[in-house]
Tab-separated table of N, CA and C in Angstrom:
chain	number	residue	atom	x	y	z
A	1	MET	N	-46.741	-13.743	30.451
A	1	MET	CA	-47.454	-12.460	30.524
A	1	MET	C	-48.421	-12.508	31.713
A	2	ILE	N	-49.176	-13.497	31.800
A	2	ILE	CA	-50.177	-13.682	32.888
A	2	ILE	C	-49.472	-13.752	34.229
A	3	LEU	N	-48.298	-14.538	34.202
A	3	LEU	CA	-47.521	-14.558	35.438
A	3	LEU	C	-47.046	-13.143	35.927
A	4	THR	N	-46.553	-12.402	34.936
A	4	THR	CA	-46.008	-11.079	35.257
A	4	THR	C	-47.152	-10.200	35.868
A	5	SER	N	-48.366	-10.289	35.321
A	5	SER	CA	-49.475	-9.517	35.756
A	5	SER	C	-49.922	-9.928	37.223
A	6	ILE	N	-49.805	-11.220	37.445
A	6	ILE	CA	-50.203	-11.772	38.799
A	6	ILE	C	-49.170	-11.387	39.831
A	7	VAL	N	-47.899	-11.390	39.444
A	7	VAL	CA	-46.830	-11.102	40.327
A	7	VAL	C	-46.845	-9.634	40.564
A	8	GLY	N	-47.138	-8.848	39.480
A	8	GLY	CA	-47.235	-7.370	39.643
A	8	GLY	C	-48.311	-6.974	40.514
A	9	ALA	N	-49.527	-7.611	40.397
A	9	ALA	CA	-50.728	-7.296	41.235
A	9	ALA	C	-50.424	-7.629	42.648
A	10	LYS	N	-49.804	-8.771	42.943
A	10	LYS	CA	-49.414	-9.119	44.299
A	10	LYS	C	-48.465	-8.097	44.934
A	11	LEU	N	-47.457	-7.692	44.061
A	11	LEU	CA	-46.425	-6.776	44.527
A	11	LEU	C	-47.098	-5.408	44.820
A	12	ALA	N	-48.001	-4.977	44.026
A	12	ALA	CA	-48.696	-3.740	44.244
A	12	ALA	C	-49.522	-3.767	45.475
A	13	GLU	N	-50.155	-4.922	45.692
A	13	GLU	CA	-50.936	-5.019	46.927
A	13	GLU	C	-50.020	-5.018	48.233
A	14	GLN	N	-48.922	-5.695	48.080
A	14	GLN	CA	-47.949	-5.636	49.291
A	14	GLN	C	-47.352	-4.279	49.508
A	15	MET	N	-47.140	-3.555	48.431
A	15	MET	CA	-46.615	-2.227	48.508
A	15	MET	C	-47.642	-1.257	49.138
A	16	SER	N	-48.895	-1.408	48.817
A	16	SER	CA	-49.951	-0.529	49.305
A	16	SER	C	-50.135	-0.824	50.804
A	17	ASN	N	-49.967	-2.142	51.274
A	17	ASN	CA	-50.244	-2.430	52.590
A	17	ASN	C	-48.966	-2.277	53.540
A	18	SER	N	-47.842	-2.007	52.869
A	18	SER	CA	-46.597	-1.980	53.657
A	18	SER	C	-46.459	-0.538	54.274
A	19	PRO	N	-45.754	-0.498	55.454
A	19	PRO	CA	-45.530	0.785	56.029
A	19	PRO	C	-44.383	1.555	55.287
A	20	ASN	N	-43.497	0.738	54.635
A	20	ASN	CA	-42.383	1.353	53.970
A	20	ASN	C	-42.359	0.911	52.473
A	21	PRO	N	-43.130	1.539	51.598
A	21	PRO	CA	-43.273	1.156	50.157
A	21	PRO	C	-41.939	1.542	49.435
A	22	TRP	N	-41.164	2.396	50.106
A	22	TRP	CA	-39.899	2.709	49.369
A	22	TRP	C	-38.895	1.503	49.192
A	23	ILE	N	-39.056	0.580	50.148
A	23	ILE	CA	-38.169	-0.625	50.032
A	23	ILE	C	-38.436	-1.347	48.720
A	24	TYR	N	-39.800	-1.453	48.499
A	24	TYR	CA	-40.205	-2.161	47.175
A	24	TYR	C	-39.802	-1.357	45.971
A	25	LEU	N	-39.919	-0.024	46.081
A	25	LEU	CA	-39.611	0.773	44.896
A	25	LEU	C	-38.048	0.717	44.728
A	26	ALA	N	-37.290	0.586	45.774
A	26	ALA	CA	-35.814	0.565	45.587
A	26	ALA	C	-35.446	-0.812	44.962
A	27	GLY	N	-36.211	-1.845	45.393
A	27	GLY	CA	-35.888	-3.137	44.786
A	27	GLY	C	-36.268	-3.171	43.364
A	28	LEU	N	-37.433	-2.567	42.973
A	28	LEU	CA	-37.823	-2.566	41.564
A	28	LEU	C	-36.779	-1.716	40.782
A	29	LEU	N	-36.293	-0.607	41.339
A	29	LEU	CA	-35.321	0.202	40.711
A	29	LEU	C	-34.125	-0.597	40.464
A	30	LEU	N	-33.622	-1.399	41.477
A	30	LEU	CA	-32.423	-2.080	41.280
A	30	LEU	C	-32.599	-3.172	40.258
A	31	ILE	N	-33.696	-3.837	40.252
A	31	ILE	CA	-34.022	-4.855	39.194
A	31	ILE	C	-33.934	-4.185	37.811
A	32	GLY	N	-34.596	-2.941	37.662
A	32	GLY	CA	-34.613	-2.281	36.386
A	32	GLY	C	-33.253	-1.866	35.971
A	33	LEU	N	-32.464	-1.409	36.923
A	33	LEU	CA	-31.077	-1.039	36.636
A	33	LEU	C	-30.229	-2.287	36.221
A	34	GLY	N	-30.441	-3.375	36.894
A	34	GLY	CA	-29.777	-4.558	36.461
A	34	GLY	C	-30.082	-5.029	35.122
A	35	ILE	N	-31.446	-4.974	34.716
A	35	ILE	CA	-31.805	-5.346	33.418
A	35	ILE	C	-31.131	-4.376	32.335
A	36	ILE	N	-31.155	-3.065	32.652
A	36	ILE	CA	-30.516	-2.174	31.705
A	36	ILE	C	-29.045	-2.404	31.625
A	37	ALA	N	-28.442	-2.623	32.742
A	37	ALA	CA	-26.970	-2.881	32.699
A	37	ALA	C	-26.632	-4.153	31.950
A	38	ARG	N	-27.417	-5.098	32.017
A	38	ARG	CA	-27.239	-6.332	31.213
A	38	ARG	C	-27.311	-6.088	29.743
A	39	LYS	N	-28.389	-5.325	29.417
A	39	LYS	CA	-28.580	-4.927	27.959
A	39	LYS	C	-27.412	-4.135	27.474
A	40	ILE	N	-26.935	-3.242	28.226
A	40	ILE	CA	-25.821	-2.419	27.830
A	40	ILE	C	-24.551	-3.354	27.725
A	41	PHE	N	-24.361	-4.216	28.615
A	41	PHE	CA	-23.242	-5.189	28.589
A	41	PHE	C	-23.268	-6.031	27.229
A	42	VAL	N	-24.490	-6.556	27.004
A	42	VAL	CA	-24.617	-7.376	25.833
A	42	VAL	C	-24.361	-6.528	24.560
A	43	TYR	N	-24.796	-5.288	24.505
A	43	TYR	CA	-24.615	-4.398	23.406
A	43	TYR	C	-23.143	-4.166	23.285
A	44	MET	N	-22.408	-3.849	24.328
A	44	MET	CA	-21.030	-3.599	24.256
A	44	MET	C	-20.224	-4.775	23.760
A	45	VAL	N	-20.584	-5.994	24.280
A	45	VAL	CA	-19.865	-7.241	23.756
A	45	VAL	C	-20.143	-7.430	22.293
A	46	ASP	N	-21.402	-7.277	21.797
A	46	ASP	CA	-21.622	-7.390	20.443
A	46	ASP	C	-20.914	-6.423	19.587
A	47	THR	N	-20.963	-5.103	20.096
A	47	THR	CA	-20.190	-4.018	19.315
A	47	THR	C	-18.692	-4.365	19.280
A	48	GLN	N	-18.140	-4.854	20.398
A	48	GLN	CA	-16.740	-5.231	20.459
A	48	GLN	C	-16.460	-6.307	19.400
A	49	LYS	N	-17.253	-7.315	19.309
A	49	LYS	CA	-17.075	-8.428	18.366
A	49	LYS	C	-17.136	-7.839	16.919
A	50	GLU	N	-18.146	-6.991	16.667
A	50	GLU	CA	-18.209	-6.342	15.311
A	50	GLU	C	-16.989	-5.545	15.062
A	51	LEU	N	-16.484	-4.796	16.007
A	51	LEU	CA	-15.246	-4.016	15.805
A	51	LEU	C	-14.052	-4.859	15.504
A	52	LYS	N	-13.896	-6.048	16.267
A	52	LYS	CA	-12.823	-6.878	16.073
A	52	LYS	C	-12.937	-7.520	14.679
A	53	ALA	N	-14.056	-7.856	14.184
A	53	ALA	CA	-14.259	-8.433	12.858
A	53	ALA	C	-13.860	-7.362	11.840
A	54	LEU	N	-14.307	-6.178	12.041
A	54	LEU	CA	-14.083	-5.074	11.092
A	54	LEU	C	-12.557	-4.793	11.078
A	55	ASP	N	-11.926	-4.795	12.254
A	55	ASP	CA	-10.423	-4.593	12.303
A	55	ASP	C	-9.720	-5.646	11.606
A	56	GLU	N	-10.139	-6.979	11.741
A	56	GLU	CA	-9.475	-8.123	11.010
A	56	GLU	C	-9.717	-7.906	9.502
A	57	GLU	N	-10.864	-7.481	9.069
A	57	GLU	CA	-11.068	-7.296	7.654
A	57	GLU	C	-10.132	-6.237	7.180
A	58	HIS	N	-10.075	-5.122	7.864
A	58	HIS	CA	-9.141	-3.900	7.459
A	58	HIS	C	-7.667	-4.436	7.400
A	59	ARG	N	-7.279	-5.260	8.369
A	59	ARG	CA	-5.928	-5.789	8.444
A	59	ARG	C	-5.710	-6.623	7.162
A	60	ASN	N	-6.597	-7.524	6.836
A	60	ASN	CA	-6.393	-8.402	5.658
A	60	ASN	C	-6.404	-7.516	4.409
A	61	ASP	N	-7.248	-6.515	4.325
A	61	ASP	CA	-7.268	-5.612	3.130
A	61	ASP	C	-5.886	-4.913	3.053
A	62	SER	N	-5.365	-4.461	4.228
A	62	SER	CA	-4.072	-3.800	4.294
A	62	SER	C	-3.014	-4.720	3.877
A	63	LYS	N	-2.985	-5.910	4.266
A	63	LYS	CA	-1.892	-6.917	3.859
A	63	LYS	C	-1.969	-7.124	2.384
A	64	GLU	N	-3.190	-7.158	1.773
A	64	GLU	CA	-3.354	-7.378	0.355
A	64	GLU	C	-2.777	-6.149	-0.358
A	65	ARG	N	-3.031	-5.014	0.128
A	65	ARG	CA	-2.551	-3.798	-0.552
A	65	ARG	C	-1.049	-3.732	-0.451
A	66	GLU	N	-0.425	-4.114	0.783
A	66	GLU	CA	0.968	-4.098	0.953
A	66	GLU	C	1.610	-5.076	-0.056
A	67	LYS	N	0.994	-6.367	-0.194
A	67	LYS	CA	1.534	-7.338	-1.060
A	67	LYS	C	1.542	-6.797	-2.461
A	68	THR	N	0.510	-6.228	-2.919
A	68	THR	CA	0.364	-5.641	-4.309
A	68	THR	C	1.423	-4.555	-4.495
A	69	LEU	N	1.568	-3.678	-3.490
A	69	LEU	CA	2.557	-2.576	-3.538
A	69	LEU	C	3.990	-3.157	-3.593
A	70	LEU	N	4.291	-4.149	-2.805
A	70	LEU	CA	5.657	-4.734	-2.898
A	70	LEU	C	5.877	-5.355	-4.213
A	71	GLU	N	4.903	-6.029	-4.772
A	71	GLU	CA	4.965	-6.633	-6.116
A	71	GLU	C	5.353	-5.531	-7.194
A	72	GLN	N	4.622	-4.382	-7.066
A	72	GLN	CA	4.897	-3.267	-8.010
A	72	GLN	C	6.227	-2.676	-7.759
A	73	VAL	N	6.647	-2.607	-6.546
A	73	VAL	CA	8.039	-2.044	-6.265
A	73	VAL	C	9.040	-3.024	-6.836
A	74	ASP	N	8.908	-4.375	-6.729
A	74	ASP	CA	9.784	-5.258	-7.259
A	74	ASP	C	9.876	-5.162	-8.782
A	75	LYS	N	8.673	-4.938	-9.518
A	75	LYS	CA	8.646	-4.711	-10.932
A	75	LYS	C	9.411	-3.516	-11.261
A	76	SER	N	9.195	-2.445	-10.532
A	76	SER	CA	9.869	-1.121	-10.783
A	76	SER	C	11.379	-1.375	-10.650
A	77	ASN	N	11.770	-2.019	-9.511
A	77	ASN	CA	13.219	-2.202	-9.340
A	77	ASN	C	13.889	-2.990	-10.442
A	78	ASN	N	13.208	-4.087	-10.919
A	78	ASN	CA	13.651	-4.894	-12.013
A	78	ASN	C	13.711	-4.086	-13.262
A	79	ALA	N	12.735	-3.193	-13.454
A	79	ALA	CA	12.795	-2.339	-14.689
A	79	ALA	C	14.017	-1.409	-14.641
A	80	PHE	N	14.221	-0.838	-13.386
A	80	PHE	CA	15.439	0.033	-13.248
A	80	PHE	C	16.713	-0.677	-13.470
A	81	ARG	N	16.801	-1.886	-12.885
A	81	ARG	CA	18.037	-2.654	-13.125
A	81	ARG	C	18.279	-2.977	-14.627
A	82	SER	N	17.154	-3.311	-15.220
A	82	SER	CA	17.236	-3.528	-16.683
A	82	SER	C	17.677	-2.340	-17.438
A	83	LEU	N	17.078	-1.204	-17.073
A	83	LEU	CA	17.484	0.097	-17.659
A	83	LEU	C	18.947	0.414	-17.393
A	84	ALA	N	19.421	0.139	-16.223
A	84	ALA	CA	20.791	0.433	-15.873
A	84	ALA	C	21.656	-0.427	-16.729
A	85	GLY	N	21.267	-1.716	-16.853
A	85	GLY	CA	22.088	-2.638	-17.730
A	85	GLY	C	22.058	-2.133	-19.252
A	86	SER	N	20.973	-1.689	-19.731
A	86	SER	CA	20.890	-1.114	-21.090
A	86	SER	C	21.711	0.099	-21.160
A	87	GLN	N	21.687	0.978	-20.147
A	87	GLN	CA	22.554	2.142	-20.235
A	87	GLN	C	24.024	1.790	-20.349
A	88	LYS	N	24.400	0.758	-19.570
A	88	LYS	CA	25.844	0.326	-19.513
A	88	LYS	C	26.188	-0.235	-20.933
A	89	GLU	N	25.243	-1.017	-21.473
A	89	GLU	CA	25.561	-1.489	-22.855
A	89	GLU	C	25.634	-0.342	-23.836
A	90	MET	N	24.731	0.599	-23.672
A	90	MET	CA	24.748	1.791	-24.573
A	90	MET	C	26.096	2.537	-24.386
A	91	ALA	N	26.589	2.689	-23.192
A	91	ALA	CA	27.871	3.381	-22.956
A	91	ALA	C	29.009	2.624	-23.618
A	92	ASP	N	29.000	1.277	-23.415
A	92	ASP	CA	29.958	0.440	-24.134
A	92	ASP	C	29.880	0.591	-25.683
A	93	ALA	N	28.740	0.665	-26.163
A	93	ALA	CA	28.539	0.769	-27.601
A	93	ALA	C	29.004	2.138	-28.093
A	94	GLN	N	28.783	3.148	-27.271
A	94	GLN	CA	29.281	4.515	-27.623
A	94	GLN	C	30.712	4.519	-27.633
A	95	LYS	N	31.385	3.848	-26.733
A	95	LYS	CA	32.924	3.797	-26.633
A	95	LYS	C	33.368	3.129	-27.878
A	96	GLU	N	32.771	2.021	-28.360
A	96	GLU	CA	33.187	1.358	-29.542
A	96	GLU	C	32.982	2.262	-30.768
A	97	ILE	N	31.871	3.056	-30.735
A	97	ILE	CA	31.608	3.953	-31.906
A	97	ILE	C	32.699	5.015	-31.995
A	98	VAL	N	33.127	5.534	-30.748
A	98	VAL	CA	34.165	6.596	-30.674
A	98	VAL	C	35.379	6.030	-31.172
A	99	THR	N	35.752	4.735	-30.746
A	99	THR	CA	36.949	4.205	-31.221
A	99	THR	C	36.949	3.997	-32.818
A	100	ALA	N	35.798	3.516	-33.251
A	100	ALA	CA	35.670	3.366	-34.763
A	100	ALA	C	35.787	4.652	-35.503
A	101	VAL	N	35.143	5.709	-34.859
A	101	VAL	CA	35.212	7.023	-35.647
A	101	VAL	C	36.659	7.569	-35.626
A	102	GLN	N	37.265	7.402	-34.416
A	102	GLN	CA	38.710	7.781	-34.364
A	102	GLN	C	39.595	7.106	-35.358
A	103	SER	N	39.388	5.777	-35.515
A	103	SER	CA	40.139	4.954	-36.449
A	103	SER	C	39.805	5.442	-37.844
A	104	LEU	N	38.508	5.686	-38.042
A	104	LEU	CA	38.138	6.207	-39.465
A	104	LEU	C	38.701	7.555	-39.696
A	105	ASN	N	38.702	8.371	-38.719
A	105	ASN	CA	39.352	9.669	-38.854
A	105	ASN	C	40.873	9.576	-39.185
A	106	GLY	N	41.519	8.646	-38.449
A	106	GLY	CA	42.987	8.479	-38.758
A	106	GLY	C	43.086	7.985	-40.283
A	107	GLY	N	42.254	7.069	-40.626
A	107	GLY	CA	42.361	6.592	-42.015
A	107	GLY	C	42.064	7.647	-43.098
A	108	MET	N	41.097	8.480	-42.665
A	108	MET	CA	40.755	9.629	-43.650
A	108	MET	C	41.894	10.676	-43.697
A	109	GLN	N	42.658	10.879	-42.631
A	109	GLN	CA	43.755	11.753	-42.617
A	109	GLN	C	44.906	11.162	-43.390
A	110	SER	N	45.091	9.788	-43.241
A	110	SER	CA	46.123	9.135	-44.054
A	110	SER	C	45.821	9.193	-45.547
A	111	LEU	N	44.594	8.993	-45.867
A	111	LEU	CA	44.070	9.105	-47.269
A	111	LEU	C	44.216	10.537	-47.807
A	112	GLU	N	43.945	11.526	-46.932
A	112	GLU	CA	44.115	12.913	-47.417
A	112	GLU	C	45.589	13.206	-47.660
A	113	THR	N	46.448	12.685	-46.834
A	113	THR	CA	47.866	12.882	-47.001
A	113	THR	C	48.304	12.303	-48.299
A	114	ARG	N	47.881	11.128	-48.588
A	114	ARG	CA	48.197	10.398	-49.851
A	114	ARG	C	47.685	11.140	-51.059
A	115	MET	N	46.466	11.673	-51.017
A	115	MET	CA	45.806	12.410	-52.010
A	115	MET	C	46.596	13.728	-52.248
A	116	ASP	N	47.075	14.325	-51.222
A	116	ASP	CA	47.847	15.534	-51.295
A	116	ASP	C	49.208	15.168	-52.066
A	117	THR	N	49.812	14.091	-51.669
A	117	THR	CA	51.030	13.722	-52.258
A	117	THR	C	50.766	13.404	-53.765
A	118	ILE	N	49.728	12.710	-54.076
A	118	ILE	CA	49.423	12.340	-55.505
A	118	ILE	C	49.184	13.677	-56.308
A	119	GLU	N	48.425	14.574	-55.697
A	119	GLU	CA	48.156	15.853	-56.413
A	119	GLU	C	49.469	16.562	-56.656
A	120	LYS	N	50.453	16.597	-55.651
A	120	LYS	CA	51.702	17.264	-55.767
A	120	LYS	C	52.496	16.797	-56.972
A	121	TYR	N	52.549	15.445	-57.046
A	121	TYR	CA	53.287	14.899	-58.132
A	121	TYR	C	52.605	15.034	-59.434
A	122	THR	N	51.253	15.006	-59.423
A	122	THR	CA	50.536	15.178	-60.680
A	122	THR	C	50.708	16.621	-61.146
A	123	PHE	N	50.613	17.553	-60.359
A	123	PHE	CA	50.746	19.036	-60.773
A	123	PHE	C	52.155	19.313	-61.178
A	124	LYS	N	53.227	18.614	-60.433
A	124	LYS	CA	54.582	18.819	-60.894
A	124	LYS	C	54.930	18.366	-62.293
A	125	LYS	N	54.371	17.146	-62.598
A	125	LYS	CA	54.539	16.594	-63.911
A	125	LYS	C	53.870	17.411	-64.968
A	126	GLU	N	52.627	17.857	-64.664
A	126	GLU	CA	51.914	18.715	-65.639
A	126	GLU	C	52.517	20.023	-65.876
A	127	SER	N	53.098	20.668	-64.878
A	127	SER	CA	53.772	22.002	-65.017
A	127	SER	C	55.116	21.801	-65.642
A	128	ALA	N	55.724	20.709	-65.537
A	128	ALA	CA	57.090	20.525	-66.074
A	128	ALA	C	57.025	20.394	-67.577
């Protein structure tokens, strides 16, 4: 701090005694611009690092969501495959039921024919 004030006092004295004080002012301006440019550069580098870290975090989160989504899709696909297998089994069972009902229907028709025949003979004997 003391050094700055001593240097500043000497610089002010030289500027006041100089025939061209604009040269000193231009130099101070360039030094000031250099300091500001450095601060801006450091700020940009820090911001870029923060953005890269944030981007990496978002990428990792996205990968986790994608992994979870793929697991859910696999579960859904397995459930649909299981459902398709169950539907095939149900279709096969329905075919067996239809065959059994047709067989039962044939047996009932045969039984009905026999009953008709028995009734015919029974009524013929009773009427005779």
